[in-house]
mmCIF file of C-alpha atoms in Angstrom:
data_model
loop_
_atom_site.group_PDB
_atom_site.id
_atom_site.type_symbol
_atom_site.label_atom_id
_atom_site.label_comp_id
_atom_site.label_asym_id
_atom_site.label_seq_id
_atom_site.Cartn_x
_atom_site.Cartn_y
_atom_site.Cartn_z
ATOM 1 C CA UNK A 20 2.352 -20.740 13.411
ATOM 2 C CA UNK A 21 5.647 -19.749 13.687
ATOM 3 C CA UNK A 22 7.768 -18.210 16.732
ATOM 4 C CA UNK A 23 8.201 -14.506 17.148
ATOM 5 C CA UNK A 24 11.706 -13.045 16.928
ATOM 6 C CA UNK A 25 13.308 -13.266 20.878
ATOM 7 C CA UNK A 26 13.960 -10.278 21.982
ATOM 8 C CA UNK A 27 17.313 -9.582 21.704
ATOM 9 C CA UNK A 28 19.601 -8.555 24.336
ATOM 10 C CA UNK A 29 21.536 -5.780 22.943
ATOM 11 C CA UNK A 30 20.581 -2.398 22.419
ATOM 12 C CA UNK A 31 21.072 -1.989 18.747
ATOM 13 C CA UNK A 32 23.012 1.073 17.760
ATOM 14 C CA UNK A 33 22.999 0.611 13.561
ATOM 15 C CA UNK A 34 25.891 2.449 11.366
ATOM 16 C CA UNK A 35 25.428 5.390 10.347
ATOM 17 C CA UNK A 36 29.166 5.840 8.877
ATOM 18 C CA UNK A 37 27.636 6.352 5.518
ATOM 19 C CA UNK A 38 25.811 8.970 4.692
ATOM 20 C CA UNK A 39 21.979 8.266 6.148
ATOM 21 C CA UNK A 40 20.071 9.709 2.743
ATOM 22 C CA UNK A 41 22.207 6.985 0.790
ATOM 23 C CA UNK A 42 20.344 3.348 0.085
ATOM 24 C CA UNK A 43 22.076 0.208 1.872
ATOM 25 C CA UNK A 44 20.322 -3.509 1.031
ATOM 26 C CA UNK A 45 21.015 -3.742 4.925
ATOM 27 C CA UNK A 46 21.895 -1.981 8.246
ATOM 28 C CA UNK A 47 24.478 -3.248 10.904
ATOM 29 C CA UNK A 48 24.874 -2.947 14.126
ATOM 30 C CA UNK A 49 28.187 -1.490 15.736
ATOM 31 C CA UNK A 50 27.713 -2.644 19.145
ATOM 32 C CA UNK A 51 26.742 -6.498 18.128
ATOM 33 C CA UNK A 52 27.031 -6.811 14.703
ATOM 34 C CA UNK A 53 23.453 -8.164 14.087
ATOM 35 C CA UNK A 54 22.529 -7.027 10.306
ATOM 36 C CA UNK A 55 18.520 -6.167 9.381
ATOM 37 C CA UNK A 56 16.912 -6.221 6.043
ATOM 38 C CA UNK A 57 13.794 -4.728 5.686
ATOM 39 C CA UNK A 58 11.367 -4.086 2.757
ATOM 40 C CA UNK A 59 13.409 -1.111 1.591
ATOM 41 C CA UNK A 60 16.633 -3.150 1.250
ATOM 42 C CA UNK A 61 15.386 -5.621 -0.379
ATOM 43 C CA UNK A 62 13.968 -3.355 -3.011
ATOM 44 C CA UNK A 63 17.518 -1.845 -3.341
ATOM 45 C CA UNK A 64 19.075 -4.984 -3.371
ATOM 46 C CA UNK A 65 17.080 -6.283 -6.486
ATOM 47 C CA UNK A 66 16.837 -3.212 -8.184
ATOM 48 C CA UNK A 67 20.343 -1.149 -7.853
ATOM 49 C CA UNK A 68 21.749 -1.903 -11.461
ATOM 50 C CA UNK A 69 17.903 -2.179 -12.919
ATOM 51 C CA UNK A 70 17.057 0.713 -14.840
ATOM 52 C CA UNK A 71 13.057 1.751 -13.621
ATOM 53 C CA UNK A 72 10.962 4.448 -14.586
ATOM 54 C CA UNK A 73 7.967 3.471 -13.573
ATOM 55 C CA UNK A 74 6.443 2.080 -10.025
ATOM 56 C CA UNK A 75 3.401 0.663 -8.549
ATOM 57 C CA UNK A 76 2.550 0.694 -5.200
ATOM 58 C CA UNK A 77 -0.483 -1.468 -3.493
ATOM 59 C CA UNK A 78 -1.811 -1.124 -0.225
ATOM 60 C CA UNK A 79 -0.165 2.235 0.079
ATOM 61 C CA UNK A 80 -2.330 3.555 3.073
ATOM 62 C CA UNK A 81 -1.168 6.594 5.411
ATOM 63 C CA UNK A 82 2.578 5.679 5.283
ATOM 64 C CA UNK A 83 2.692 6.372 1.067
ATOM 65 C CA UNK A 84 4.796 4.284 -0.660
ATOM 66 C CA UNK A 85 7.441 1.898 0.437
ATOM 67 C CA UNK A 86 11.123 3.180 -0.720
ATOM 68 C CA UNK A 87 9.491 6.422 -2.227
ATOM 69 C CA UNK A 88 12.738 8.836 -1.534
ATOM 70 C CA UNK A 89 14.921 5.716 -3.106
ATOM 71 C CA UNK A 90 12.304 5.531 -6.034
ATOM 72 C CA UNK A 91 12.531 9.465 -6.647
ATOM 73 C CA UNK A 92 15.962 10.780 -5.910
ATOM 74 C CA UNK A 93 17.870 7.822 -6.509
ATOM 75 C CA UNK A 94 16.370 5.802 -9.308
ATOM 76 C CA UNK A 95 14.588 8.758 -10.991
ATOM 77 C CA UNK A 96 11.367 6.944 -11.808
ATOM 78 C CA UNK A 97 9.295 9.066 -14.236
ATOM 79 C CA UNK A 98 5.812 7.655 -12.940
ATOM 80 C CA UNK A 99 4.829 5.878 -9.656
ATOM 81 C CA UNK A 100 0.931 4.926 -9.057
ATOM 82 C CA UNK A 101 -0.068 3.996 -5.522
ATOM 83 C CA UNK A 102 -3.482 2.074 -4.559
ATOM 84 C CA UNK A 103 -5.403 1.558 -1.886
ATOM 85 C CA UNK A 104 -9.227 0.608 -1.476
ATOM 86 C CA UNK A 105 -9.556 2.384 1.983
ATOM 87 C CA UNK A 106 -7.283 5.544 2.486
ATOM 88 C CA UNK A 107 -4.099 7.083 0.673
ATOM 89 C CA UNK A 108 -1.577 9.239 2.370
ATOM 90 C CA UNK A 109 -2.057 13.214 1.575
ATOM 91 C CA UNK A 110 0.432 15.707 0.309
ATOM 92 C CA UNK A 111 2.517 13.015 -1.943
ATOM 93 C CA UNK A 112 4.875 13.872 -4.594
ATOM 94 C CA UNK A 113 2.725 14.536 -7.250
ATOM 95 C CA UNK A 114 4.892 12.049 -9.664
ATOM 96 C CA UNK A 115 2.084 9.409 -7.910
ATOM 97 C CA UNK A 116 -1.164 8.874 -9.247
ATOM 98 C CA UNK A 117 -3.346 8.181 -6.693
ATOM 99 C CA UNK A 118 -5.723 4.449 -7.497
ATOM 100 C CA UNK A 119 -8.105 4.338 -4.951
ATOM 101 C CA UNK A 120 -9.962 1.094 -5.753
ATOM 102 C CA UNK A 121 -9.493 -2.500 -5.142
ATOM 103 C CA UNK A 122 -6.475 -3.690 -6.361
ATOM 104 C CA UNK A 123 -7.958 -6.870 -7.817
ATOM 105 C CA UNK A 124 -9.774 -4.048 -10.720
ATOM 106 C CA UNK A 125 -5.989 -2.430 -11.631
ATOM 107 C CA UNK A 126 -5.913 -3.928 -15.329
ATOM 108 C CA UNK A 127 -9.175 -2.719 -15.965
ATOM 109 C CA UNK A 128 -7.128 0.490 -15.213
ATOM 110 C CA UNK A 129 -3.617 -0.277 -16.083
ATOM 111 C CA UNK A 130 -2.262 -1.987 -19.202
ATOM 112 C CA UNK A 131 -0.494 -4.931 -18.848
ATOM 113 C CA UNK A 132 3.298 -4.548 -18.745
ATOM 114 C CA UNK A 133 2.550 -0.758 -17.944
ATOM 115 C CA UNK A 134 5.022 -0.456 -15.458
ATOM 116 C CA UNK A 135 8.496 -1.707 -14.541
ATOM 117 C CA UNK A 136 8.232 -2.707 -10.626
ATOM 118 C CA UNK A 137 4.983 -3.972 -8.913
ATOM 119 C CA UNK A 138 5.410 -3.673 -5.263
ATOM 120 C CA UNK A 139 2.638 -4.753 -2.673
ATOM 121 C CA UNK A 140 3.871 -4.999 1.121
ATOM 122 C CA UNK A 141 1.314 -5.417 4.030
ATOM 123 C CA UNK A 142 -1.328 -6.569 1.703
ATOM 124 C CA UNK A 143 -1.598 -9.934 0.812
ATOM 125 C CA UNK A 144 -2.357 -11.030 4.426
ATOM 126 C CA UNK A 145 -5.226 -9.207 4.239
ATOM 127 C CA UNK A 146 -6.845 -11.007 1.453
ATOM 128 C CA UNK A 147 -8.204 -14.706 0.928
ATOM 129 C CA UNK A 148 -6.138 -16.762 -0.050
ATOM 130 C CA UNK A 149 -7.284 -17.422 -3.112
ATOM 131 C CA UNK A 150 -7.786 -13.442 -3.846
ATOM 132 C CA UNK A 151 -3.863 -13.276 -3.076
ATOM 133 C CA UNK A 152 -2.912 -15.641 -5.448
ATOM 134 C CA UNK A 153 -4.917 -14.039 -8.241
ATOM 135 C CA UNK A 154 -3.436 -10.478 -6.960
ATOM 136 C CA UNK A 155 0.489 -12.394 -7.644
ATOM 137 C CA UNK A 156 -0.760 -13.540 -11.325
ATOM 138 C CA UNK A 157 -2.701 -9.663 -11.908
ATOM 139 C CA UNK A 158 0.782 -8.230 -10.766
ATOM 140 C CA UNK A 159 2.568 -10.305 -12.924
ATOM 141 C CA UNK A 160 0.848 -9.275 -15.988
ATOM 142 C CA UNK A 161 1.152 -5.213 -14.779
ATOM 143 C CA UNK A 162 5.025 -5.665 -14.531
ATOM 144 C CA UNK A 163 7.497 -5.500 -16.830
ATOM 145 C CA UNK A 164 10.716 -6.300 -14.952
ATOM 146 C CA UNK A 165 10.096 -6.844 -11.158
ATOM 147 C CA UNK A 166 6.701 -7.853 -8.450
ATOM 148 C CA UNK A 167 8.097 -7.731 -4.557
ATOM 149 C CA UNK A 168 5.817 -8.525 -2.217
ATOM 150 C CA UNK A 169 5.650 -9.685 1.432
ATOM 151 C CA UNK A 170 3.181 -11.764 3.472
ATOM 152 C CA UNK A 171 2.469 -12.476 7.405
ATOM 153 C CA UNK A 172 3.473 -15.685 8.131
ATOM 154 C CA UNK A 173 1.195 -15.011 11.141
ATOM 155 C CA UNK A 174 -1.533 -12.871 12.409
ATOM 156 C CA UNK A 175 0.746 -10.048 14.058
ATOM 157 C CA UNK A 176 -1.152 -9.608 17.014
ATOM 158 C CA UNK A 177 -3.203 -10.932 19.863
ATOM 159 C CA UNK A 178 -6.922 -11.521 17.176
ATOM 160 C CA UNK A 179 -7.714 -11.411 13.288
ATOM 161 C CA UNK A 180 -9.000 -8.201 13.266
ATOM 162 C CA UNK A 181 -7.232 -6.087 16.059
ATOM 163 C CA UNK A 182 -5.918 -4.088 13.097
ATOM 164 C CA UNK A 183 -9.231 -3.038 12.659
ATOM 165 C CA UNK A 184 -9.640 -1.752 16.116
ATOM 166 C CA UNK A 185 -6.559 0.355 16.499
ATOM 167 C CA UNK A 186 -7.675 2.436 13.223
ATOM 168 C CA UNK A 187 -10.463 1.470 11.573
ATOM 169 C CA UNK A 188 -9.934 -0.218 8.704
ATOM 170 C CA UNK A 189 -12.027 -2.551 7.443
ATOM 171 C CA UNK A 190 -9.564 -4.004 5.071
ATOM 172 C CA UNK A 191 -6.810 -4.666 7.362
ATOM 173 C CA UNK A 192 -8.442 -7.910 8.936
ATOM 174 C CA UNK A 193 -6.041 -10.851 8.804
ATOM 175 C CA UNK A 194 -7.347 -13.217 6.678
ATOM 176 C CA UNK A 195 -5.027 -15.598 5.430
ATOM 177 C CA UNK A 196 -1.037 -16.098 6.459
ATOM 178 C CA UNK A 197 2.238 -16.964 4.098
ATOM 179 C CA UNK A 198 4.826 -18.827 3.775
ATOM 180 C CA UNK A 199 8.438 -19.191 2.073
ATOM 181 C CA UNK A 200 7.266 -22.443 0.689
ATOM 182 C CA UNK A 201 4.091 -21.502 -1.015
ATOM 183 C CA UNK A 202 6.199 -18.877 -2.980
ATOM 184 C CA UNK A 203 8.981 -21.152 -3.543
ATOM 185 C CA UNK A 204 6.025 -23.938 -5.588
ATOM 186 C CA UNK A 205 4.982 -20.413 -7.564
ATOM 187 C CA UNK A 206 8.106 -20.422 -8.519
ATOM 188 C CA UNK A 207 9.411 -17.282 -6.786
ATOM 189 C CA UNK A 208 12.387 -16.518 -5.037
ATOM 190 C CA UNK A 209 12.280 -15.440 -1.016
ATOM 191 C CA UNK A 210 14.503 -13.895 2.106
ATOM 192 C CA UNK A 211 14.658 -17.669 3.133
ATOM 193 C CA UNK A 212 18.493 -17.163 3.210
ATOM 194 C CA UNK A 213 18.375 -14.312 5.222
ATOM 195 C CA UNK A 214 15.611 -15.381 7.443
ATOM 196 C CA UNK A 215 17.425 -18.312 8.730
ATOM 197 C CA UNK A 216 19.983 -16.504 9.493
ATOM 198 C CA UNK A 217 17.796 -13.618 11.347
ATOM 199 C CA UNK A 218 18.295 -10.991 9.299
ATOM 200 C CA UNK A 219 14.921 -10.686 8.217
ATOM 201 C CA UNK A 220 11.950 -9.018 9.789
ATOM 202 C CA UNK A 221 10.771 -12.454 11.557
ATOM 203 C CA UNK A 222 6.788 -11.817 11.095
ATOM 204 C CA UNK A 223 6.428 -11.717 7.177
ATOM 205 C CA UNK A 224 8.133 -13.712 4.175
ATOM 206 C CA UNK A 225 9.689 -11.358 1.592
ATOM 207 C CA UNK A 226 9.019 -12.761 -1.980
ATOM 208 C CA UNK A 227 9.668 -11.487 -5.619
ATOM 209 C CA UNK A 228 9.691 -12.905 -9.095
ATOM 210 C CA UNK A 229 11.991 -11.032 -11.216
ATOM 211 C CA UNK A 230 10.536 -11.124 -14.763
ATOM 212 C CA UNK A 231 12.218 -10.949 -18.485
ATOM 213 C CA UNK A 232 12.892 -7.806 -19.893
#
């Protein structure tokens, strides 16, 4: 198990010289200087100069899907599809189609290579192991350009399944953790980089495979 991210000592004030609508693949601190990349960036940060039309979101939940104002307004994706086995958030953009099922069924839904960018964050701890891995071969074959994922490198609280007990969820009991390393024998590229240096979130490993087009 790996350490949590010490507290840090200085009360970040992050740059908002730009304009705060307009997608950064980091923020920066003024006081300190510390930079954070989070799930968002990273998506930027891959896909910037990628031309995408089309989105899939798993393990959507209440929150909707990750980057969805940079996925609308900013890449101008023509269709997004978000999934979830337990609950999806209400009142989306319609441009989503709404999958509730288990996301280990979407090519008996979806056709392979049906959409450009498969992106699954918060999920895969919160599968077996071996269910992960087949999830990372089933979003292979969906994609056509791009899969980003992350994955808890440790259970992010005090039990398994405390998750569960804040709101319910049946499906949000830890059941397997992550690392840079397993991605890296998959052949995948991670935030290793940018973990070492602390700049990213310290709790999950960001991972994508960026696939020919």
């Amino acid at each position: 198990m790996r350490k949590r991210e010490e507290k840090s000592e200085c009360n970040h004030v992050w740059d908002r010289s730009l304009e705060p609508w307009k997608p950064r693949t980091y923020m920066r601190c003024v006081k300190c200087g510390k930079i954070v990349r989070d799930f968002e960036h990273y998506i930027v940060m891959l896909t910037k100069d990628m031309p995408v039309e089309s989105v899939l979101d798993v393990g959507t939940g209440r929150k909707g899907p990750v980057a969805e104002y940079y996925w609308i307004n900013y890449k101008g994706i023509r269709k997004g599809y978000v999934c979830d086995i337990w609950v999806i958030k209400e009142n989306l953009n319609p441009i989503w189609q709404k999958l509730k099922m288990n996301a280990l069924d979407l090519l008996k839904v979806l056709k392979p290579k049906s959409v450009d960018v498969v992106q699954a964050f918060g999920f895969l701890e919160h599968l077996e192991k071996q269910d992960g891995y087949r999830f990372l071969e089933i979003a292979e074959k969906l994609a056509k350009k791009l899969v980003i994922v992350s994955g808890a490198l440790y259970v992010h609280g005090p039990t398994p399944d405390y998750k569960v007990k804040i709101d319910g969820n049946p499906y949000h009991y830890y059941r397997s953790t992550w690392s840079h390393e397993e991605f890296h024998e998959l052949g995948w590229e991670t935030d290793w980089e940018y973990y070492k240096r602390g700049e990213s979130y310290m709790g999950d490993v960001i991972a994508w495979k960026l696939l020919k087009y």
